Amino acid sequence: SQQGEEDPQALSIQEGENATMNCSYKTSINNLQWYRQNSGRGLVHLILIRSNEREKHSGRLRVTLDTSKKSSSLLITASRAADTASYFCATGGAGSYQLTFGKGTKLSVIP
Amino acid sequence: DGGITQSPKYLFRKEGQNVTLSCEQNLNHDAMYWYRQDPGQGLRLIYYSQIVNDFQKGDIAEGYSVSREKKESFPLTVTSAQKNPTAFYLCASSTGRNSPLHFGNGTRLTVT
C-alpha cells in the first residue's frame, strides 16, 4: 500500500523560527494530507493538496507537492510553543476511502 | 458542537476478554474508520465503513470486528484473538472518498 514517510523524525526549534517537515511516498496519489496530533489526543486535519496542485497555503502553513519526486513538504512559519505536536502526512489513492499515514515528525518549539 | 465522541478514554482488560470501544459522530458523515496507533508509529487502518450496514477490512483487521447499524455509530470489538491489543485506538469519519478525516480523541486500551 502507499505509505508516507516523514523526515526528520524529530525537530526542535526556537519560537519564531520556521519549521520544515518532509514526506515521501511510493506510488501515485490522488491527494496528500497533513495532520497534527497533540500528545494523547486525536489527529486534526491541517491541509489537503491534490495531485494536480503544487503549492497550498493556510495561515502560517505552506505545503508543497512534487509528484515527480513523490514528495511533499510542510512549512510552519514563525513557530509558536503551541505548534509543539506530532505532524503526519497521509496519502490517498484515486477513488479510495483509505488514507495511509506515515510515522510522523515530532516537533518541539522552545519558548 | 459537531464531532466524534469516543468512550471510554482509558480501558483496562484482562487477557482473553473481548472488549468493545464506542464511537459516535454527529457530523452526518457517511464514512467512518478505525485506526490503531502504537508508540512512535503512524496510524494503521483496522476497518472502515462507507455506508450503513457495510464495512471493509483495512490492513490489520485480524482479531477485530465492527458493526454499522446506524449512521452515527461504528463500534469496534477487540476480540481475544487479537494477539497484541494494547494500543491507542482512534475513530474517524469523513464525507466520502479522498476527504479529510475528522478524529475523535481516542481510547487507550491496556490488556494485561
Coordinates of C-alpha atoms in Angstrom, one line a residue:
Chain A
S1 CA 0.0 0.0 0.0
Q2 CA 1.1 3.6 -0.4
Q3 CA 2.9 5.0 2.6
G4 CA 4.2 8.4 3.5
E5 CA 7.4 8.7 5.4
E6 CA 8.2 11.9 7.3
D7 CA 11.6 13.3 7.7
P8 CA 13.0 14.2 10.2
Q9 CA 11.6 12.0 12.9
A10 CA 12.1 14.8 15.4
L11 CA 12.7 18.5 15.2
S12 CA 13.5 21.0 17.9
I13 CA 13.5 24.8 17.2
Q14 CA 13.2 28.1 19.0
E15 CA 9.9 30.0 19.0
G16 CA 9.8 32.4 16.0
E17 CA 11.8 30.1 13.7
N18 CA 10.4 28.3 10.7
A19 CA 9.9 24.5 10.8
T20 CA 10.1 22.3 7.7
M21 CA 8.9 18.7 7.6
N22 CA 9.2 16.4 4.6
C23 CA 7.1 13.5 3.4
S24 CA 7.9 10.9 0.8
Y25 CA 5.6 8.3 -0.7
K26 CA 5.9 5.4 -3.1
T27 CA 3.0 5.2 -5.5
S28 CA 0.7 7.6 -7.4
I29 CA -1.8 9.5 -5.3
N30 CA -5.0 11.4 -5.6
N31 CA -4.2 13.8 -2.8
L32 CA -1.8 14.2 0.2
Q33 CA -3.0 15.5 3.6
W34 CA -1.2 16.8 6.6
Y35 CA -2.4 16.3 10.2
R36 CA -1.3 17.4 13.6
Q37 CA -1.6 15.4 16.8
N38 CA -1.1 16.8 20.3
S39 CA 0.1 14.3 22.9
G40 CA -2.6 11.8 23.8
R41 CA -5.2 13.3 21.5
G42 CA -6.8 12.6 18.2
L43 CA -5.4 14.0 14.9
V44 CA -6.5 17.3 13.5
H45 CA -6.6 17.9 9.7
L46 CA -4.4 20.8 8.6
I47 CA -4.4 20.9 4.8
L48 CA -5.1 18.8 1.7
I49 CA -3.3 19.2 -1.5
R50 CA -4.4 17.4 -4.7
S51 CA -2.1 15.7 -7.1
N52 CA -2.5 18.5 -9.7
E53 CA -1.6 21.2 -7.3
R54 CA 2.0 22.3 -6.5
E55 CA 1.6 24.6 -3.5
K56 CA -1.1 25.5 -1.0
H57 CA -1.2 28.0 1.9
S58 CA -3.3 28.1 5.0
G59 CA -2.4 30.8 7.6
R60 CA 1.2 30.1 8.7
L61 CA 1.2 26.8 6.9
R62 CA 2.7 26.2 3.4
V63 CA 2.5 22.9 1.7
T64 CA 4.3 21.9 -1.5
L65 CA 3.9 18.8 -3.6
D66 CA 6.3 17.4 -6.2
T67 CA 4.7 14.4 -7.8
S68 CA 7.7 13.7 -10.0
K69 CA 9.8 13.2 -6.8
K70 CA 6.9 11.7 -4.9
S71 CA 7.5 14.1 -2.0
S72 CA 5.8 16.9 -0.1
S73 CA 6.9 19.4 2.5
L74 CA 5.1 21.3 5.3
L75 CA 6.5 24.6 6.3
I76 CA 5.3 26.3 9.5
T77 CA 6.4 29.9 9.6
A78 CA 7.0 32.0 12.8
S79 CA 6.5 28.9 15.0
R80 CA 4.9 29.2 18.4
A81 CA 5.1 27.0 21.5
A82 CA 1.5 25.9 20.8
D83 CA 2.8 24.3 17.5
T84 CA 4.5 21.6 19.6
A85 CA 2.9 18.4 18.3
S86 CA 3.5 15.5 16.0
Y87 CA 2.8 16.0 12.3
F88 CA 1.7 13.3 10.0
C89 CA 1.3 13.1 6.2
A90 CA -1.3 10.8 4.7
T91 CA -1.8 9.7 1.1
G92 CA -5.0 8.8 -0.7
G93 CA -5.3 6.9 -3.9
A94 CA -7.8 7.7 -6.7
G95 CA -11.3 6.9 -5.6
S96 CA -10.2 5.4 -2.3
Y97 CA -11.6 5.7 1.1
Q98 CA -8.3 4.6 2.6
L99 CA -5.6 7.0 3.8
T100 CA -2.1 5.7 4.5
F101 CA -0.2 7.5 7.3
G102 CA 3.5 7.9 7.9
K103 CA 5.1 7.7 11.3
G104 CA 5.2 11.4 11.9
T105 CA 7.6 14.2 12.8
K106 CA 7.7 15.2 16.4
L107 CA 8.1 19.0 16.5
S108 CA 9.2 20.8 19.7
V109 CA 9.0 24.6 19.8
I110 CA 11.0 26.0 22.7
P111 CA 9.7 29.3 24.1
Chain B
D1 CA -20.8 21.2 18.6
G2 CA -20.4 18.6 15.9
G3 CA -17.8 16.0 16.4
I4 CA -16.8 12.5 17.2
T5 CA -17.0 11.0 20.7
Q6 CA -15.0 8.0 21.7
S7 CA -15.5 6.3 25.0
P8 CA -14.1 5.5 27.4
K9 CA -10.8 7.4 27.3
Y10 CA -9.0 4.6 29.1
L11 CA -9.9 1.0 29.2
F12 CA -8.3 -1.9 31.1
R13 CA -9.0 -5.6 30.3
K14 CA -7.6 -8.9 31.2
E15 CA -6.2 -11.1 28.5
G16 CA -8.8 -13.4 26.9
Q17 CA -11.7 -11.0 27.3
N18 CA -13.4 -9.3 24.4
V19 CA -13.9 -5.5 24.7
T20 CA -15.9 -3.0 22.7
L21 CA -14.9 0.5 22.0
S22 CA -17.6 3.1 21.3
C23 CA -17.5 5.7 18.5
E24 CA -20.4 8.1 17.9
Q25 CA -20.5 11.0 15.4
N26 CA -23.0 13.8 14.9
L27 CA -21.3 15.2 11.7
N28 CA -23.7 13.4 9.4
H29 CA -20.8 11.8 7.7
D30 CA -21.3 8.6 5.6
A31 CA -17.9 7.1 6.1
M32 CA -16.3 6.0 9.4
Y33 CA -12.9 4.5 10.2
W34 CA -11.0 2.7 13.0
Y35 CA -7.2 3.2 13.2
R36 CA -4.7 1.8 15.6
Q37 CA -1.7 3.7 16.8
D38 CA 1.3 2.2 18.6
P39 CA 4.0 4.3 20.3
G40 CA 6.1 6.2 17.9
Q41 CA 4.2 4.8 14.9
G42 CA 1.8 6.1 12.3
L43 CA -1.8 5.0 12.1
R44 CA -2.8 1.7 10.7
L45 CA -6.3 1.1 9.4
I46 CA -8.3 -1.6 11.0
Y47 CA -11.8 -1.3 9.4
Y48 CA -13.8 1.3 7.5
S49 CA -17.4 1.7 6.6
Q50 CA -18.6 3.7 3.6
I51 CA -22.3 3.5 4.5
V52 CA -24.7 1.9 7.0
N53 CA -24.7 -1.9 7.0
D54 CA -21.5 -2.1 5.0
F55 CA -17.8 -2.3 6.1
Q56 CA -14.5 -3.4 4.7
K57 CA -11.3 -4.7 6.3
G58 CA -8.3 -2.5 6.5
D59 CA -4.6 -3.5 6.7
I60 CA -4.8 -5.1 10.2
A61 CA -8.4 -6.4 10.6
E62 CA -7.4 -9.8 12.2
G63 CA -8.7 -10.1 15.8
Y64 CA -11.1 -7.2 15.4
S65 CA -14.8 -6.9 14.4
V66 CA -17.1 -4.0 13.7
S67 CA -20.8 -3.2 13.0
R68 CA -22.5 -0.3 11.4
E69 CA -26.2 -0.5 12.2
K70 CA -26.7 3.3 12.4
K71 CA -25.0 6.1 10.5
E72 CA -23.9 7.7 13.8
S73 CA -22.3 4.7 15.4
F74 CA -19.3 2.5 14.5
P75 CA -18.3 0.3 17.5
L76 CA -15.1 -1.7 17.4
T77 CA -14.8 -5.0 19.3
V78 CA -11.3 -6.2 20.1
T79 CA -11.5 -9.9 20.5
S80 CA -9.4 -12.4 22.4
A81 CA -7.9 -13.4 19.0
Q82 CA -6.0 -10.1 18.7
K83 CA -2.5 -11.1 19.8
N84 CA -1.3 -7.6 20.9
P85 CA -4.3 -5.5 21.7
T86 CA -2.7 -2.9 23.9
A87 CA -2.7 0.3 21.8
F88 CA -4.3 3.7 21.2
Y89 CA -7.4 3.4 19.1
L90 CA -8.7 6.3 17.0
C91 CA -12.1 6.6 15.3
A92 CA -12.6 9.0 12.4
S93 CA -15.3 10.0 9.9
S94 CA -15.4 11.7 6.6
T95 CA -17.8 12.9 4.0
G96 CA -16.5 10.5 1.4
R97 CA -13.6 9.4 -0.8
N98 CA -10.4 11.3 -0.6
S99 CA -11.9 13.7 2.0
P100 CA -10.3 14.9 5.2
L101 CA -10.8 12.8 8.3
H102 CA -12.3 14.1 11.5
F103 CA -10.9 12.2 14.5
G104 CA -12.1 11.5 18.0
N105 CA -9.8 11.8 20.9
G106 CA -9.1 8.1 21.1
T107 CA -9.4 5.3 23.6
R108 CA -6.2 3.9 25.2
L109 CA -6.7 0.2 25.7
T110 CA -4.4 -1.8 28.1
V111 CA -4.7 -5.6 28.2
T112 CA -2.8 -7.4 30.9

